[in-house]
Coordinates of C-alpha atoms in Angstrom, one line a residue:
X1078 CA 11.3 -57.3 54.3
X1079 CA 13.8 -59.5 56.2
X1080 CA 13.9 -63.2 56.7
X1081 CA 15.7 -65.1 59.4
X1082 CA 17.5 -68.4 58.8
X1083 CA 19.4 -70.5 61.1
X1084 CA 23.1 -69.6 61.5
X1085 CA 25.0 -72.9 61.6
X1086 CA 26.9 -71.5 64.6
X1087 CA 23.7 -71.1 66.5
X1088 CA 22.8 -67.4 65.9
X1089 CA 20.1 -66.0 63.7
X1090 CA 21.1 -65.6 60.1
X1091 CA 19.6 -62.5 58.4
X1092 CA 19.2 -62.5 54.7
X1093 CA 18.3 -59.1 53.4
X1094 CA 16.1 -59.6 50.4
X1095 CA 16.4 -55.8 49.6
X1096 CA 20.1 -56.2 49.1
X1097 CA 19.8 -54.7 45.7
X1098 CA 20.7 -51.2 47.0
X1099 CA 22.9 -49.3 44.7
X1100 CA 26.4 -48.2 45.5
X1101 CA 25.2 -44.6 45.8
X1102 CA 22.7 -45.6 48.4
X1103 CA 25.4 -47.4 50.4
X1104 CA 27.8 -44.4 50.3
X1105 CA 24.9 -42.1 51.4
X1106 CA 24.2 -44.5 54.4
X1107 CA 27.9 -44.4 55.3
X1108 CA 27.9 -40.6 55.3
X1109 CA 24.9 -40.7 57.6
X1110 CA 26.8 -43.0 59.9
X1111 CA 29.8 -40.7 59.8
X1112 CA 27.7 -37.7 60.8
X1113 CA 26.1 -39.6 63.6
X1114 CA 29.4 -40.8 64.9
X1115 CA 31.1 -37.4 64.7
X1116 CA 28.3 -35.8 66.8
X1117 CA 29.8 -37.7 69.8
X1118 CA 33.2 -36.9 71.3
X1119 CA 35.8 -39.5 70.0
X1120 CA 38.8 -40.8 71.8
X1121 CA 42.3 -40.5 70.2
X1122 CA 42.2 -44.1 68.7
X1123 CA 38.8 -43.6 67.1
X1124 CA 39.9 -40.3 65.7
X1125 CA 42.9 -42.0 64.0
X1126 CA 40.7 -44.6 62.5
X1127 CA 38.3 -42.1 61.0
X1128 CA 40.8 -39.5 59.9
X1129 CA 42.7 -42.0 57.7
X1130 CA 46.1 -41.7 56.1
X1131 CA 45.9 -38.0 55.2
X1132 CA 46.3 -37.1 58.8
X1133 CA 49.2 -39.5 59.7
X1134 CA 51.9 -37.0 59.8
X1135 CA 54.0 -38.8 62.4
X1136 CA 54.0 -42.1 60.4
X1137 CA 55.6 -40.5 57.4
X1138 CA 59.1 -41.0 58.9
X1139 CA 58.7 -44.8 58.1
X1140 CA 58.0 -46.9 55.0
X1141 CA 56.0 -50.0 55.3
X1142 CA 57.6 -52.7 53.0
X1143 CA 55.0 -55.4 53.9
X1144 CA 57.3 -57.7 55.9
X1145 CA 59.3 -54.9 57.6
X1146 CA 58.9 -51.2 58.4
X1147 CA 62.0 -49.1 57.8
X1148 CA 63.0 -45.5 58.3
X1149 CA 62.1 -43.4 55.3
X1150 CA 65.5 -41.7 55.4
X1151 CA 67.4 -45.1 55.3
X1152 CA 65.1 -46.3 52.5
X1153 CA 65.8 -43.2 50.4
X1154 CA 69.5 -43.5 51.0
X1155 CA 69.6 -47.2 50.1
X1156 CA 67.6 -46.8 46.9
X1157 CA 69.6 -43.8 45.9
X1158 CA 72.9 -45.5 46.6
X1159 CA 71.8 -48.6 44.5
X1160 CA 70.8 -46.4 41.6
X1161 CA 74.1 -44.4 41.6
X1162 CA 76.1 -47.6 42.0
X1163 CA 74.2 -49.2 39.0
X1164 CA 74.8 -46.1 36.9
X1165 CA 78.5 -46.0 37.7
X1166 CA 78.9 -49.8 37.1
X1167 CA 77.2 -49.4 33.7
X1168 CA 79.4 -46.4 32.8
X1169 CA 82.6 -48.2 33.8
X1170 CA 81.6 -51.3 31.8
X1171 CA 80.9 -49.1 28.8
X1172 CA 84.4 -47.6 29.0
X1173 CA 86.0 -51.0 29.5
X1174 CA 84.2 -52.5 26.5
X1175 CA 85.0 -49.6 24.2
X1176 CA 88.6 -48.9 25.1
X1177 CA 91.0 -51.3 23.3
X1178 CA 93.1 -53.5 25.5
X1179 CA 95.5 -56.4 25.5
X1180 CA 94.0 -59.8 26.1
X1181 CA 95.7 -62.1 28.6
X1182 CA 93.9 -65.3 27.4
X1183 CA 95.4 -68.7 26.5
X1184 CA 98.8 -68.5 24.9
X1185 CA 98.8 -69.1 21.1
X1186 CA 99.4 -72.7 20.1
X1187 CA 103.0 -73.6 19.6
X1188 CA 104.4 -74.6 16.1
X1189 CA 104.3 -78.3 17.0
X1190 CA 100.5 -78.1 17.7
X1191 CA 99.9 -76.0 14.5
X1192 CA 101.9 -78.5 12.4
X1193 CA 100.0 -81.4 14.1
X1194 CA 96.7 -80.1 12.9
X1195 CA 98.0 -80.1 9.3
X1196 CA 100.0 -83.4 9.5
X1197 CA 96.8 -85.3 10.4
X1198 CA 95.0 -83.9 7.4
X1199 CA 97.3 -85.8 5.1
X1200 CA 95.6 -89.1 6.2
X1201 CA 92.2 -87.7 5.1
X1202 CA 93.7 -87.0 1.7
X1203 CA 95.0 -90.6 1.4
X1204 CA 91.7 -92.3 2.2
X1205 CA 90.5 -94.9 -0.3
X1206 CA 87.0 -96.2 -0.7
X1207 CA 83.7 -94.4 0.2
X1208 CA 84.7 -91.2 2.0
X1209 CA 83.0 -90.0 5.2
X1210 CA 81.0 -86.7 4.9
X1211 CA 83.4 -84.8 7.1
X1212 CA 86.6 -85.8 5.2
X1213 CA 87.4 -82.0 4.7
X1214 CA 89.6 -82.5 1.5
X1215 CA 87.6 -80.8 -1.2
X1216 CA 89.4 -82.3 -4.2
X1217 CA 89.0 -86.0 -3.0
X1218 CA 86.1 -88.2 -3.7
X1219 CA 85.1 -91.9 -3.5
X1220 CA 87.6 -94.2 -5.3
X1221 CA 88.5 -97.8 -6.0
X1222 CA 85.1 -99.1 -4.9
X1223 CA 85.7 -102.5 -6.6
X1224 CA 89.0 -103.4 -4.9
X1225 CA 89.0 -107.2 -4.3
X1226 CA 86.0 -107.8 -6.6
X1227 CA 87.9 -106.9 -9.8
X1228 CA 90.5 -109.7 -9.1
X1229 CA 88.9 -113.0 -9.9
X1230 CA 91.9 -115.0 -8.5
X1231 CA 91.5 -113.7 -4.9
X1232 CA 89.2 -115.3 -2.3
X1233 CA 89.0 -112.1 -0.3
X1234 CA 86.5 -110.0 -2.2
X1235 CA 85.8 -106.9 -0.1
X1236 CA 89.0 -104.9 0.0
X1237 CA 87.4 -101.4 -0.3
X1238 CA 88.8 -98.8 2.1
X1239 CA 92.2 -98.3 3.8
X1240 CA 94.8 -95.8 2.7
X1241 CA 96.9 -95.1 -0.4
X1242 CA 100.5 -95.4 0.5
X1243 CA 102.1 -92.3 -1.1
X1244 CA 101.7 -90.4 -4.4
X1245 CA 100.3 -93.5 -6.1
X1246 CA 97.2 -95.5 -5.4
X1247 CA 98.7 -98.7 -4.1
X1248 CA 97.6 -100.1 -0.7
X1249 CA 100.6 -101.7 0.9
X1250 CA 99.7 -103.4 4.2
X1251 CA 103.2 -103.5 5.5
X1252 CA 104.0 -99.8 5.9
X1253 CA 100.3 -99.0 6.5
X1254 CA 100.3 -101.3 9.5
X1255 CA 103.4 -99.7 10.9
X1256 CA 101.9 -96.3 10.4
X1257 CA 98.8 -97.4 12.4
X1258 CA 100.9 -98.8 15.2
X1259 CA 102.9 -95.6 15.5
X1260 CA 99.7 -93.5 15.6
X1261 CA 98.2 -95.8 18.2
X1262 CA 101.4 -95.7 20.4
X1263 CA 101.3 -91.9 20.3
X1264 CA 97.6 -91.8 21.4
X1265 CA 98.2 -94.2 24.2
X1266 CA 101.1 -92.1 25.6
X1267 CA 99.8 -88.6 24.8
X1268 CA 96.0 -88.7 24.7
X1269 CA 95.8 -85.7 27.0
X1270 CA 97.9 -83.7 24.5
X1271 CA 95.7 -84.8 21.6
X1272 CA 92.7 -83.7 23.7
X1273 CA 94.3 -80.3 24.5
X1274 CA 94.9 -79.8 20.7
X1275 CA 91.3 -80.8 19.9
X1276 CA 92.5 -83.7 17.8
X1277 CA 91.7 -86.8 19.9
X1278 CA 88.6 -87.8 18.0
X1279 CA 90.2 -87.1 14.7
X1280 CA 93.3 -89.2 15.3
X1281 CA 91.0 -92.1 16.6
X1282 CA 89.0 -91.8 13.3
X1283 CA 92.3 -92.0 11.3
X1284 CA 93.4 -95.1 13.2
X1285 CA 90.0 -96.8 12.9
X1286 CA 89.9 -96.2 9.1
X1287 CA 93.2 -98.1 9.0
X1288 CA 92.3 -100.9 11.3
X1289 CA 88.8 -101.5 9.8
X1290 CA 90.6 -102.1 6.5
X1291 CA 93.2 -104.4 8.0
X1292 CA 90.4 -106.5 9.5
X1293 CA 89.1 -107.0 5.9
X1294 CA 92.4 -108.4 4.6
X1295 CA 92.1 -111.8 6.4
X1296 CA 89.4 -113.9 8.0
X1297 CA 89.2 -112.0 11.3
X1298 CA 86.5 -114.2 12.8
X1299 CA 88.6 -117.4 12.6
X1300 CA 91.2 -118.6 15.1
X1301 CA 93.4 -119.9 12.4
X1302 CA 94.1 -118.5 9.0
X1303 CA 96.3 -119.5 6.0
X1304 CA 96.5 -116.3 4.0
X1305 CA 96.5 -112.5 4.0
X1306 CA 95.7 -110.0 1.3
X1307 CA 99.0 -108.1 1.5
X1308 CA 98.6 -105.5 -1.2
X1309 CA 96.1 -104.0 -3.6
X1310 CA 97.3 -102.6 -6.9
X1311 CA 100.8 -103.0 -8.5
X1312 CA 103.5 -100.6 -9.5
X1313 CA 106.1 -102.7 -11.4
X1314 CA 107.0 -100.9 -14.7
X1315 CA 110.4 -102.6 -15.1
X1316 CA 111.3 -103.9 -18.6
X1317 CA 109.4 -101.1 -20.3
X1318 CA 106.0 -102.5 -19.4
X1319 CA 103.1 -100.4 -20.7
X1320 CA 100.4 -102.3 -18.9
X1321 CA 98.2 -99.8 -17.1
X1322 CA 98.9 -99.9 -13.4
X1323 CA 99.3 -97.6 -10.4
X1324 CA 102.7 -96.4 -11.4
X1325 CA 102.5 -96.3 -15.2
X1326 CA 99.3 -94.3 -15.1
X1327 CA 99.1 -90.8 -13.7
X1328 CA 95.5 -90.2 -12.9
X1329 CA 93.3 -89.3 -10.0
X1330 CA 92.3 -92.3 -7.8
X1331 CA 88.6 -91.4 -8.5
X1332 CA 89.2 -92.0 -12.2
X1333 CA 91.0 -95.4 -12.0
X1334 CA 89.4 -97.9 -14.3
X1335 CA 92.2 -100.4 -14.9
X1336 CA 92.3 -103.7 -13.0
X1337 CA 93.9 -103.7 -9.6
X1338 CA 95.4 -107.1 -8.7
X1339 CA 95.4 -108.3 -5.1
X1340 CA 98.7 -109.8 -3.8
X1341 CA 98.0 -112.6 -1.3
X1342 CA 100.6 -114.2 0.9
X1343 CA 100.6 -117.6 2.6
X1344 CA 103.9 -117.3 4.4
X1345 CA 104.5 -113.8 5.6
X1346 CA 105.7 -113.6 9.2
X1347 CA 106.9 -110.0 9.1
X1348 CA 103.6 -108.7 7.6
X1349 CA 101.3 -110.7 9.9
X1350 CA 103.3 -109.8 13.1
X1351 CA 103.2 -106.1 12.1
X1352 CA 99.5 -106.2 11.4
X1353 CA 99.1 -107.9 14.8
X1354 CA 101.0 -105.0 16.4
X1355 CA 98.7 -102.5 14.7
X1356 CA 95.5 -104.2 15.9
X1357 CA 96.9 -104.9 19.4
X1358 CA 98.0 -101.3 19.9
X1359 CA 94.7 -100.0 18.5
X1360 CA 92.7 -102.3 20.9
X1361 CA 94.2 -100.2 23.8
X1362 CA 93.3 -96.9 22.1
X1363 CA 89.7 -98.2 21.7
X1364 CA 89.5 -100.0 25.1
X1365 CA 86.3 -98.0 26.0
X1366 CA 84.6 -99.5 23.0
X1367 CA 84.6 -103.1 24.4
X1368 CA 83.2 -104.9 21.4
X1369 CA 85.5 -103.3 18.9
X1370 CA 88.5 -103.6 21.2
X1371 CA 87.9 -107.3 21.6
X1372 CA 87.5 -107.8 17.8
X1373 CA 90.9 -106.1 17.4
X1374 CA 92.5 -108.3 20.0
X1375 CA 91.1 -111.5 18.5
X1376 CA 92.4 -110.4 15.1
X1377 CA 95.8 -109.6 16.5
X1378 CA 96.1 -113.1 18.2
X1379 CA 95.0 -114.9 15.0
X1380 CA 97.6 -112.9 12.9
X1381 CA 100.4 -113.4 15.4
X1382 CA 99.7 -117.2 15.5
X1383 CA 99.8 -117.3 11.7
X1384 CA 103.1 -115.3 11.7
X1385 CA 104.7 -117.9 14.0
X1386 CA 103.3 -121.0 12.2
X1387 CA 104.0 -120.0 8.6
X1388 CA 107.6 -118.7 8.7
X1389 CA 108.7 -116.5 5.8
X1390 CA 109.2 -113.0 4.5
X1391 CA 106.2 -111.5 2.8
X1392 CA 108.4 -109.9 0.1
X1393 CA 110.5 -112.9 -0.7
X1394 CA 111.0 -114.2 -4.3
X1395 CA 111.0 -111.0 -6.2
X1396 CA 107.3 -110.2 -5.6
X1397 CA 105.9 -106.8 -6.3
X1398 CA 106.2 -105.7 -2.6
X1399 CA 110.0 -106.4 -2.8
X1400 CA 110.3 -103.6 -5.3
X1401 CA 108.9 -101.0 -2.9
X1402 CA 108.8 -102.2 0.7
X1403 CA 111.2 -105.1 0.9
X1404 CA 111.4 -106.6 4.4
X1405 CA 114.8 -107.6 5.6
X1406 CA 113.7 -110.0 8.3
X1407 CA 110.8 -111.0 10.6
X1408 CA 112.6 -111.3 13.9
X1409 CA 112.1 -107.7 14.9
X1410 CA 108.4 -107.9 14.2
X1411 CA 108.2 -111.0 16.5
X1412 CA 109.6 -108.9 19.4
X1413 CA 107.5 -105.9 18.5
X1414 CA 104.3 -107.8 17.9
X1415 CA 104.8 -109.9 21.0
X1416 CA 105.3 -106.8 23.2
X1417 CA 102.1 -105.1 21.9
X1418 CA 100.1 -108.3 22.3
X1419 CA 101.3 -108.6 25.9
X1420 CA 100.2 -105.0 26.6
X1421 CA 96.8 -105.6 24.9
X1422 CA 96.1 -109.0 26.6
X1423 CA 98.2 -109.3 29.8
X1424 CA 99.0 -112.8 28.6
X1425 CA 102.5 -113.5 29.9
X1426 CA 103.2 -116.0 27.1
X1427 CA 103.6 -113.0 24.7
X1428 CA 106.0 -111.4 27.1
X1429 CA 108.0 -114.6 27.4
X1430 CA 108.3 -114.6 23.6
X1431 CA 109.1 -110.9 23.2
X1432 CA 111.9 -111.2 25.9
X1433 CA 113.4 -114.5 24.6
X1434 CA 117.1 -114.0 24.3
X1435 CA 117.4 -116.0 21.0
X1436 CA 114.6 -113.9 19.4
X1437 CA 116.4 -110.7 20.5
X1438 CA 119.7 -112.1 19.1
X1439 CA 118.1 -112.9 15.7
X1440 CA 116.5 -109.4 15.7
X1441 CA 120.0 -107.9 16.1
X1442 CA 119.6 -106.6 19.6
X1443 CA 123.2 -107.4 20.7
X1444 CA 125.2 -106.1 17.7
X1445 CA 125.7 -102.7 16.2
X1446 CA 125.8 -102.3 12.4
X1447 CA 125.3 -99.1 10.5
X1448 CA 121.5 -99.0 10.9
X1449 CA 121.4 -100.0 14.5
X1450 CA 119.0 -97.8 16.4
X1451 CA 117.1 -96.6 13.3
X1452 CA 113.3 -97.2 13.6
X1453 CA 111.5 -97.6 10.3
X1454 CA 108.7 -99.5 8.5
X1455 CA 111.3 -102.3 7.9
X1456 CA 113.0 -102.5 11.3
X1457 CA 111.1 -102.1 14.5
X1458 CA 113.8 -103.2 16.9
X1459 CA 114.6 -99.7 18.3
X1460 CA 110.9 -99.2 19.0
X1461 CA 110.4 -102.6 20.6
X1462 CA 113.4 -102.0 22.9
X1463 CA 111.9 -98.6 24.1
X1464 CA 108.5 -100.2 24.5
X1465 CA 109.9 -103.0 26.7
X1466 CA 112.2 -100.6 28.6
X1467 CA 108.9 -98.9 29.7
X1468 CA 107.9 -102.2 31.4
X1469 CA 111.1 -102.2 33.4
X1470 CA 110.9 -98.5 34.3
X1471 CA 107.3 -98.6 35.6
X1472 CA 106.4 -102.2 36.6
X1473 CA 109.8 -103.8 37.2
X1474 CA 108.6 -107.4 36.8
X1475 CA 111.8 -108.9 38.1
X1476 CA 112.8 -112.5 37.5
X1477 CA 112.6 -114.1 34.9
X1478 CA 112.4 -111.0 32.8
X1479 CA 114.8 -108.7 34.5
X1480 CA 118.0 -109.7 32.7
X1481 CA 116.7 -109.3 29.2
X1482 CA 114.7 -106.1 30.1
X1483 CA 117.8 -104.6 31.6
X1484 CA 119.6 -105.4 28.3
X1485 CA 116.9 -103.8 26.3
X1486 CA 117.1 -100.7 28.6
X1487 CA 120.8 -100.5 28.2
X1488 CA 120.6 -100.9 24.4
X1489 CA 118.0 -98.1 24.4
X1490 CA 120.3 -95.9 26.3
X1491 CA 123.1 -96.6 23.7
X1492 CA 120.7 -95.7 20.9
X1493 CA 119.8 -92.4 22.6
X1494 CA 123.5 -91.7 23.0
X1495 CA 124.0 -92.3 19.2
X1496 CA 121.4 -89.5 18.5
X1497 CA 123.5 -86.9 20.3
X1498 CA 125.8 -84.6 18.3
X1499 CA 128.8 -85.4 20.6
X1500 CA 128.8 -89.0 19.2
X1501 CA 129.8 -89.9 15.7
X1502 CA 127.5 -92.9 15.0
X1503 CA 125.6 -90.7 12.4
X1504 CA 126.7 -87.7 10.4
X1505 CA 124.8 -84.5 10.2
X1506 CA 124.3 -82.1 7.4
X1507 CA 125.8 -78.6 7.7
X1508 CA 122.2 -77.5 8.6
X1509 CA 122.1 -80.0 11.4
X1510 CA 119.9 -82.8 10.1
X1511 CA 120.9 -86.2 11.4
X1512 CA 121.8 -88.7 8.6
X1513 CA 120.2 -91.8 10.0
X1514 CA 120.1 -93.4 6.5
X1515 CA 123.7 -92.3 5.8
X1516 CA 123.1 -89.9 3.0
X1517 CA 120.7 -92.0 1.0
X1518 CA 117.6 -90.3 -0.3
X1519 CA 114.3 -89.8 1.6
X1520 CA 115.8 -89.1 5.0
X1521 CA 113.0 -87.5 6.9
X1522 CA 110.9 -90.6 7.6
X1523 CA 113.8 -91.9 9.8
X1524 CA 114.4 -88.6 11.5
X1525 CA 110.8 -88.2 12.7
X1526 CA 110.8 -91.7 14.2
X1527 CA 114.0 -90.9 16.1
X1528 CA 112.6 -87.6 17.3
X1529 CA 109.6 -89.4 18.6
X1530 CA 111.6 -92.1 20.4
X1531 CA 113.9 -89.5 22.0
X1532 CA 111.1 -87.3 23.2
X1533 CA 109.2 -90.3 24.5
X1534 CA 112.2 -91.8 26.3
X1535 CA 112.9 -88.5 27.9
X1536 CA 109.3 -88.4 29.1
X1537 CA 109.6 -92.0 30.4
X1538 CA 112.7 -91.0 32.5
X1539 CA 110.9 -87.9 33.8
X1540 CA 107.9 -89.9 34.8
X1541 CA 110.1 -92.4 36.6
X1542 CA 111.8 -89.5 38.5
X1543 CA 115.1 -90.1 36.7
X1544 CA 116.9 -86.9 35.7
X1545 CA 118.9 -88.5 32.8
X1546 CA 121.0 -91.4 31.6
X1547 CA 124.6 -92.4 31.1
X1548 CA 126.6 -92.5 27.9
X1549 CA 129.8 -94.2 29.0
X1550 CA 131.1 -92.2 32.0
X1551 CA 129.1 -89.1 31.1
X1552 CA 125.6 -88.3 32.5
X1553 CA 123.2 -86.5 30.2
X1554 CA 120.0 -84.8 31.3
X1555 CA 116.6 -85.7 29.7
X1556 CA 116.6 -82.1 28.4
X1557 CA 119.4 -83.0 26.0
X1558 CA 117.2 -85.7 24.4
X1559 CA 114.3 -83.4 24.1
X1560 CA 116.5 -80.8 22.6
X1561 CA 117.7 -83.3 20.0
X1562 CA 114.1 -84.0 19.1
X1563 CA 113.2 -80.3 18.8
X1564 CA 116.2 -79.4 16.6
X1565 CA 115.3 -82.2 14.1
X1566 CA 111.6 -81.3 14.0
X1567 CA 112.4 -77.6 13.8
X1568 CA 114.7 -78.3 10.8
X1569 CA 111.7 -80.1 9.1
X1570 CA 109.4 -77.1 9.9
X1571 CA 111.7 -74.6 8.3
X1572 CA 114.8 -73.9 10.4
X1573 CA 117.2 -75.1 7.8
X1574 CA 119.6 -73.5 5.3
X1575 CA 116.9 -73.2 2.6
X1576 CA 114.4 -71.8 5.1
X1577 CA 111.9 -74.3 3.6
X1578 CA 109.2 -76.2 5.5
X1579 CA 109.1 -79.8 4.4
X1580 CA 105.5 -80.1 5.6
X1581 CA 103.1 -78.9 2.9
X1582 CA 100.9 -76.0 4.1
X1583 CA 103.0 -75.1 7.1
X1584 CA 104.8 -71.8 7.0
X1585 CA 105.0 -69.6 3.9
X1586 CA 107.7 -71.5 1.9
X1587 CA 107.0 -75.2 1.3
X1588 CA 107.1 -77.7 -1.7
X1589 CA 104.5 -76.8 -4.3
X1590 CA 105.2 -79.7 -6.8
X1591 CA 104.5 -82.7 -4.5
X1592 CA 104.8 -86.1 -6.3
X1593 CA 101.2 -87.0 -5.9
X1594 CA 98.6 -87.9 -8.5
X1595 CA 95.5 -86.6 -6.8
X1596 CA 97.1 -83.3 -5.8
X1597 CA 98.7 -82.6 -9.2
X1598 CA 95.6 -83.3 -11.4
X1599 CA 93.0 -80.6 -11.4
X1600 CA 89.5 -81.3 -10.3
X1601 CA 87.9 -79.9 -13.5
X1602 CA 85.3 -82.6 -14.4
X1603 CA 87.6 -83.8 -17.2
X1604 CA 88.6 -87.5 -16.9
X1605 CA 92.2 -88.0 -17.9
X1606 CA 93.1 -91.5 -19.1
X1607 CA 96.2 -93.4 -18.1
X1608 CA 98.7 -91.5 -20.3
X1609 CA 96.5 -88.4 -20.5
X1610 CA 97.5 -87.4 -17.0
X1611 CA 101.2 -87.4 -17.8
X1612 CA 101.0 -83.8 -18.8
X1613 CA 100.2 -83.0 -15.1
X1614 CA 103.0 -85.2 -13.9
X1615 CA 105.5 -83.3 -16.2
X1616 CA 104.0 -79.9 -15.8
X1617 CA 106.3 -77.2 -14.3
X1618 CA 103.3 -75.5 -12.7
X1619 CA 102.5 -75.9 -8.9
X1620 CA 100.0 -78.5 -7.9
X1621 CA 96.4 -77.2 -8.3
X1622 CA 95.4 -79.0 -5.1
X1623 CA 97.3 -78.5 -1.8
X1624 CA 98.1 -81.7 -0.1
X1625 CA 97.9 -80.2 3.4
X1626 CA 100.2 -81.7 6.0
X1627 CA 102.2 -84.0 3.7
X1628 CA 105.8 -84.4 4.8
X1629 CA 107.8 -84.8 1.7
X1630 CA 110.8 -87.2 1.4
X1631 CA 113.2 -84.5 2.2
X1632 CA 116.5 -82.8 1.3
X1633 CA 119.8 -84.5 0.2
X1634 CA 122.9 -84.8 2.5
X1635 CA 124.0 -81.3 1.5
X1636 CA 120.7 -79.7 2.6
X1637 CA 119.8 -79.3 -1.0
X1638 CA 116.2 -79.8 -2.2
X1639 CA 114.6 -79.8 -5.7
X1640 CA 110.9 -79.0 -5.7
X1641 CA 110.1 -81.0 -8.8
X1642 CA 107.2 -83.4 -9.2
X1643 CA 109.1 -86.0 -11.2
X1644 CA 111.8 -86.7 -8.5
X1645 CA 110.0 -88.7 -5.8
X1646 CA 113.2 -88.9 -3.8
X1647 CA 112.6 -85.2 -2.9
X1648 CA 108.9 -84.6 -3.1
X1649 CA 107.0 -87.8 -2.4
X1650 CA 105.2 -88.1 1.0
X1651 CA 104.4 -91.5 2.6
X1652 CA 101.9 -92.9 5.1
X1653 CA 104.7 -94.2 7.4
X1654 CA 106.7 -91.0 7.2
X1655 CA 103.7 -88.9 8.2
X1656 CA 102.8 -91.2 11.1
X1657 CA 106.2 -90.7 12.6
X1658 CA 105.8 -86.9 12.1
X1659 CA 102.5 -86.9 13.9
X1660 CA 103.9 -88.9 16.8
X1661 CA 106.9 -86.6 17.1
X1662 CA 104.8 -83.5 16.9
X1663 CA 102.4 -84.5 19.6
X1664 CA 105.3 -85.6 21.9
X1665 CA 106.8 -82.1 21.6
X1666 CA 103.5 -80.1 21.6
X1667 CA 101.8 -78.3 24.3
X1668 CA 102.8 -78.1 28.0
X1669 CA 105.7 -80.3 29.0
X1670 CA 104.2 -80.8 32.4
X1671 CA 101.5 -82.9 30.8
X1672 CA 103.9 -85.7 30.1
X1673 CA 103.0 -89.3 29.3
X1674 CA 100.0 -91.4 30.4
X1675 CA 101.8 -93.9 32.7
X1676 CA 99.0 -96.4 33.2
X1677 CA 96.7 -96.8 30.2
X1678 CA 99.1 -99.1 28.3
X1679 CA 99.1 -101.4 31.4
X1680 CA 95.3 -101.6 31.7
X1681 CA 95.1 -105.2 30.6
X1682 CA 98.3 -106.3 32.5
X1683 CA 97.6 -108.1 35.7
X1684 CA 99.3 -107.1 39.0
X1685 CA 103.0 -108.2 38.9
X1686 CA 104.4 -110.2 41.8
X1687 CA 108.0 -111.1 40.9
X1688 CA 108.6 -114.8 40.7
X1689 CA 111.3 -115.8 43.2
X1690 CA 114.5 -117.2 41.5
X1691 CA 115.0 -120.9 41.8
X1692 CA 116.9 -122.0 44.9
X1693 CA 120.6 -122.6 44.6
X1694 CA 121.8 -126.2 44.2
X1695 CA 122.2 -128.0 47.5
X1696 CA 125.7 -127.5 49.0
X1697 CA 128.0 -130.4 48.9
X1698 CA 131.1 -130.7 51.1

C-alpha cells in the first residue's frame, strides 16, 4: 500500500508504508536490477560505473589524496625517501648522543665571580634578629630578639635586626653604614654583572637587611630628630672588667642572655652623614620600589640635616665606640653624604655643599699626609672624590661647579698614581701587597677598597672614551689601573708567598681558625655560658662551622700569617672589609665589555644647563 503526500516543492511525496523490507530483500532487488540492466548493451561510461574499482586498471598509476591526485610512482618515492631520511636522522642522533664529545658551552666562571658568591654569604652569617627562611647558613639561628627592649634607658625600643660587626655580637652603625654604602655603590655601577652572576637579588636583600635596621635607629618618619641609636652591645673589657658583655663572653649569638646596652648619640655628625649616605645610595638601588625608595630618601634627608645642625664626632669623649671605631673627623662624611644625597634627589643644594671649597679643605682634599687616598670606614674622602669626578666626566655641569670638580678629578688622578708600583707613596710587601696602612695590622680592608676605586675609575675613563690619565709627564693606560686591582685581589685569593687564600672557603688553603664566636662554637644543643665558651676560643682545633666568604684581617708586612683564633689582627673578618671585597670582586668579574651603568646614578638628576658665568666688571678708562 502506498500513500501520497504533498511534496513541499510541488511534486507528489510517496511514503512507502511497507518500508520494513529487510536488507536481504533490498540486496536481492538490486541484483534483479543488475541483471535487467546487463541484458541491454551498455556504453563505456555505464560499464565503468557498474564494473567498479576492481576493473580500473588504468587509474592505478595515480593516488587520490583527497585534495590532490598524484602519480603513484612519485607518492611511493616521496614516502620512501621520508622514511629512509627519518631512519638516518634517528641513527645519526643516536650516535651523536652516545659518543662522548667536548662541550663548547659558556666559559666557566672566573675566580672573581666564584669568590663573589662566597663573599656575599658572609653577610648571611652576620645577620642578627629573626632570620629569613632562605638564609642558607645552617649553624645560625634567631638571636638578640630583645635588642632595645632590654635597655630601659633608651627611648628607641625596637632595635632587632641588622648585622653583627665582626667576630663579636656588637652592632656598630658607623662601619655598618659604610658597608651598606659601598655595596649600594657597587650595585648602581655593576648591576648587569650581578645579574650575570645570578647575585642581583641576593645583594639587594643584603642591602635591605642593613637599611631596614638603620631606619629603626632613629625616628625615620620625622623631619627633625635629636638622637640616633649608634650602637647595640658593648665590648669594653679594660681595667680587668668581668662584667658579661660582647667581648668578655665567648658564646654563640643565639645563646646571649646578658644585657645589651644601647649607645645613643645627640651630636654625631660623622655617623648621621654616613647613615644618610647609606640610605641615599640604597634609594637609587631600590628606585623601582617607589614607596621604599622614598622612605629611604626621607630618612637620608632627616639624618643629613641632623648631622649639619648638631656638630660633633659620634665617638668623642672616650665613649665605647671610640675604642673600636673612632672617627677622626666629620668633614669627609659631609662631602660624601652630600654627594650621595645629590644623586638620590637631584637637589642642587646638596651638590653646592659637597663641592664647597671650605668643606673640601677641612676634609683634607688639598693636602697629602701619609693616609691620603686611603678609603676606609673612617675616611671617605677618596671615595667622595671619585664619586664627584664621575659627575664631571659624564654630565660636565660647568660653572659654578667646574673648578672644584676639576680639582677633585685631578686629586683622584693623583691618588690613582699613588697606587702604582712606580710611585713610592706606599710600600709593598715582597709578595706584592700594597701597604696602605703602612705596615699596621689588618691591611686587607684598605686594599680591597683601593682595588674597587682603581677598577671603577678605569671603567669611568673607558666609558668616557678616555684611554688613560697622566701622572706628571707620563701617560698611563686604564689597563694599568685594572692590573693593579687584579694583582691585589689575586694576592688575597691565594697568589701570595704562603699560597693561602684569605677568603674562607675559597681555594683549598684558607684560614681554619677564624676569630668568630658563632663559627668556633659547635652547634651541639649545649648552651655554653659566658666563660664556658672560652674553651672554644682557646682551642687549637679548626672551627667546627665554616664562615664561608669571610675575608680575614690579613697578613703582616712581611707576608706572614698566623692562623690562630686568639689573634684577631690576623683572623678576624669585618662587615666593612667584606663590603669592599664584594665591590672589588664584582668590578673585576665577568666580561670587561659589560663596563659600568652610566645612567642609573643620574636618574634623579635634572637635565643640566650650565649657568653662564657672571659678566665681567664694566670697563673703565
